[in-house]
XYZ file of C-alpha atoms in Angstrom:
208
model
C 217.620 93.369 3.155
C 216.393 90.072 2.201
C 212.853 88.673 4.546
C 213.794 85.342 6.254
C 211.867 82.862 7.018
C 211.439 83.197 11.070
C 207.767 84.200 11.904
C 205.192 82.324 9.722
C 202.684 84.234 11.974
C 204.464 87.819 11.183
C 201.754 90.703 9.368
C 201.849 93.462 7.559
C 204.554 95.940 8.128
C 203.843 99.555 8.326
C 206.353 101.699 6.896
C 205.042 105.499 6.308
C 201.946 107.277 7.407
C 199.829 108.519 4.514
C 196.728 110.551 4.116
C 194.077 109.271 1.503
C 191.449 111.412 -0.098
C 188.197 109.366 0.599
C 184.672 110.523 -1.268
C 182.002 111.282 0.813
C 178.395 111.945 0.447
C 178.908 115.690 0.023
C 182.758 116.149 -1.215
C 186.063 114.577 0.436
C 188.142 114.307 3.055
C 191.720 113.502 3.825
C 191.451 110.272 6.247
C 194.594 108.899 7.803
C 196.402 105.204 6.079
C 200.144 103.373 5.508
C 202.378 102.529 3.469
C 203.072 98.987 4.403
C 204.960 95.716 3.235
C 203.567 92.059 2.875
C 205.351 89.239 3.366
C 205.331 85.998 1.467
C 206.080 84.101 4.559
C 203.511 85.395 6.970
C 200.310 83.123 7.263
C 198.313 86.445 7.950
C 199.445 88.096 4.987
C 198.828 85.242 2.638
C 195.429 85.025 3.364
C 194.613 88.456 3.252
C 196.126 87.944 -0.259
C 193.482 85.562 -0.989
C 191.100 87.277 0.084
C 192.129 90.434 -2.097
C 192.112 88.119 -4.954
C 188.618 87.062 -4.472
C 187.689 90.502 -3.724
C 189.087 92.325 -6.734
C 188.553 89.095 -9.346
C 185.638 90.303 -10.639
C 186.825 93.759 -12.379
C 186.901 93.350 -16.406
C 188.915 96.385 -16.631
C 192.401 95.890 -18.673
C 194.265 97.214 -15.946
C 193.348 94.624 -13.084
C 196.547 92.474 -11.924
C 195.670 90.850 -9.009
C 196.008 87.457 -10.626
C 199.271 88.370 -11.407
C 200.289 89.617 -8.019
C 198.306 86.762 -5.692
C 200.414 84.322 -7.649
C 203.617 85.532 -7.612
C 203.261 86.113 -4.003
C 202.106 82.852 -3.559
C 205.229 81.169 -5.492
C 207.467 83.364 -3.743
C 205.761 81.681 -0.409
C 208.305 78.477 -1.060
C 211.487 80.443 -1.848
C 214.181 81.293 0.600
C 214.865 84.711 -1.410
C 211.635 85.968 -2.575
C 212.000 87.044 -6.366
C 209.649 90.323 -5.462
C 208.830 92.817 -2.614
C 205.202 93.760 -1.870
C 203.796 96.984 -1.198
C 200.581 98.036 -0.428
C 198.466 101.771 0.336
C 195.748 100.617 3.133
C 193.214 102.764 5.428
C 193.907 103.049 9.267
C 189.689 102.142 9.942
C 187.953 98.966 8.554
C 188.715 95.266 7.737
C 190.810 93.569 5.701
C 190.892 93.158 2.968
C 188.630 95.604 1.900
C 191.014 98.590 3.497
C 193.404 97.950 0.622
C 193.966 100.726 -1.929
C 196.697 99.773 -3.970
C 199.412 97.096 -4.182
C 202.594 97.027 -5.535
C 204.709 94.213 -6.800
C 208.592 94.982 -7.264
C 211.870 94.129 -7.603
C 215.376 95.692 -7.340
C 218.439 94.514 -9.474
C 221.500 96.589 -10.111
C 220.678 99.127 -7.440
C 216.968 100.220 -9.572
C 213.700 99.609 -7.976
C 211.980 97.720 -11.043
C 207.907 98.550 -10.459
C 206.111 95.393 -12.376
C 202.650 96.331 -11.422
C 200.997 98.969 -9.729
C 197.210 97.723 -9.001
C 194.666 100.173 -7.650
C 191.050 99.233 -6.214
C 190.001 101.537 -8.694
C 189.954 98.880 -11.287
C 188.482 96.678 -8.975
C 185.013 96.656 -9.755
C 183.914 94.253 -7.325
C 180.154 93.010 -6.082
C 181.134 94.196 -2.356
C 180.894 97.718 -2.317
C 184.610 99.498 -1.191
C 185.575 102.959 -0.322
C 185.674 105.452 -2.955
C 189.270 106.717 -2.829
C 191.600 109.191 -4.782
C 195.383 108.726 -5.128
C 195.900 105.359 -4.325
C 198.628 104.846 -6.851
C 200.504 108.506 -6.346
C 200.656 107.481 -2.506
C 201.808 103.752 -3.190
C 204.502 105.444 -5.656
C 205.544 108.078 -2.845
C 206.397 105.019 -0.593
C 208.218 103.313 -3.321
C 210.264 106.816 -3.845
C 210.723 107.392 -0.055
C 211.913 103.724 0.354
C 214.095 103.866 -2.748
C 215.656 106.920 -1.056
C 216.117 105.313 2.042
C 218.043 102.461 0.539
C 219.958 104.506 -1.551
C 218.704 103.121 -4.942
C 219.826 105.109 -8.110
C 216.433 105.583 -9.996
C 213.020 103.953 -10.039
C 211.613 102.268 -13.570
C 208.484 101.426 -14.829
C 206.590 100.372 -17.913
C 203.139 101.387 -18.550
C 200.438 102.371 -20.991
C 199.201 105.383 -18.506
C 201.923 107.704 -19.908
C 199.940 111.090 -18.567
C 199.730 109.958 -14.858
C 203.478 109.274 -14.795
C 204.586 112.424 -16.926
C 202.645 114.803 -14.721
C 204.661 112.988 -11.691
C 208.277 114.163 -13.074
C 209.149 110.605 -14.884
C 210.797 111.042 -17.585
C 209.761 108.562 -20.631
C 212.566 107.022 -22.472
C 212.576 104.008 -25.000
C 215.356 102.254 -24.503
C 218.700 100.910 -27.118
C 217.324 98.304 -29.146
C 213.258 98.898 -28.373
C 210.830 98.706 -31.001
C 208.248 101.395 -31.805
C 205.650 99.560 -30.409
C 207.136 98.670 -27.396
C 205.922 100.634 -24.376
C 208.459 103.013 -23.267
C 210.232 103.036 -19.626
C 209.203 105.619 -17.258
C 212.120 106.615 -14.821
C 212.108 108.485 -11.978
C 216.045 109.465 -10.640
C 217.617 109.566 -7.417
C 217.972 113.321 -8.461
C 214.306 113.997 -8.580
C 213.431 111.537 -5.417
C 213.100 114.780 -3.095
C 210.673 116.621 -5.818
C 208.360 113.863 -6.069
C 208.369 113.628 -2.481
C 207.456 116.838 -1.751
C 205.032 117.152 -4.219
C 203.043 114.173 -3.115
C 203.340 114.814 0.353
C 201.990 118.956 -0.076
C 199.349 117.466 -2.197
C 197.931 114.968 0.893
C 198.790 117.065 3.434
C 200.980 114.242 4.913
C 203.559 117.095 6.294
């Protein structure tokens, strides 16, 4: 399912409706959002990614990878078949790119969805105030799991130092053959657990 260079003005494509938890002065409430795909061939999306890089660049957090995402997005715009796919969770209301809660950079190989980067606005301590949100990472994973299920993929794989986050989300942790003890473990979600994951997150955010 490769994106073709047929419409340079095509903007981000909404895939699944979501709800995300937004912090207010008194407590939180669930607000409408969606899981959408960005196209490297879209001028509109390229401008959004450029502005997002500027918006999030002031974070000094070790988990801020917005520069890597933006550079990969720019490089992919010159290829007929891009190396990666780019997904985001965004609020339904507000101006772009401040609506964006998280961005994921993924690649599909041998029927496996490999999550290279999952970046949330939580780590973007910018000079411009952003909406305070909870659940952006979980919701991006929900979108990716539903995407993997729809496309009959065998599993999702990723590497991360945030072990506890993925452990509680029914991912298995494995150290692949030939790996050193110092290597990051691979977190895996098999297709047999896709439905369990989807049900858990959708119930948590009252999406169903």
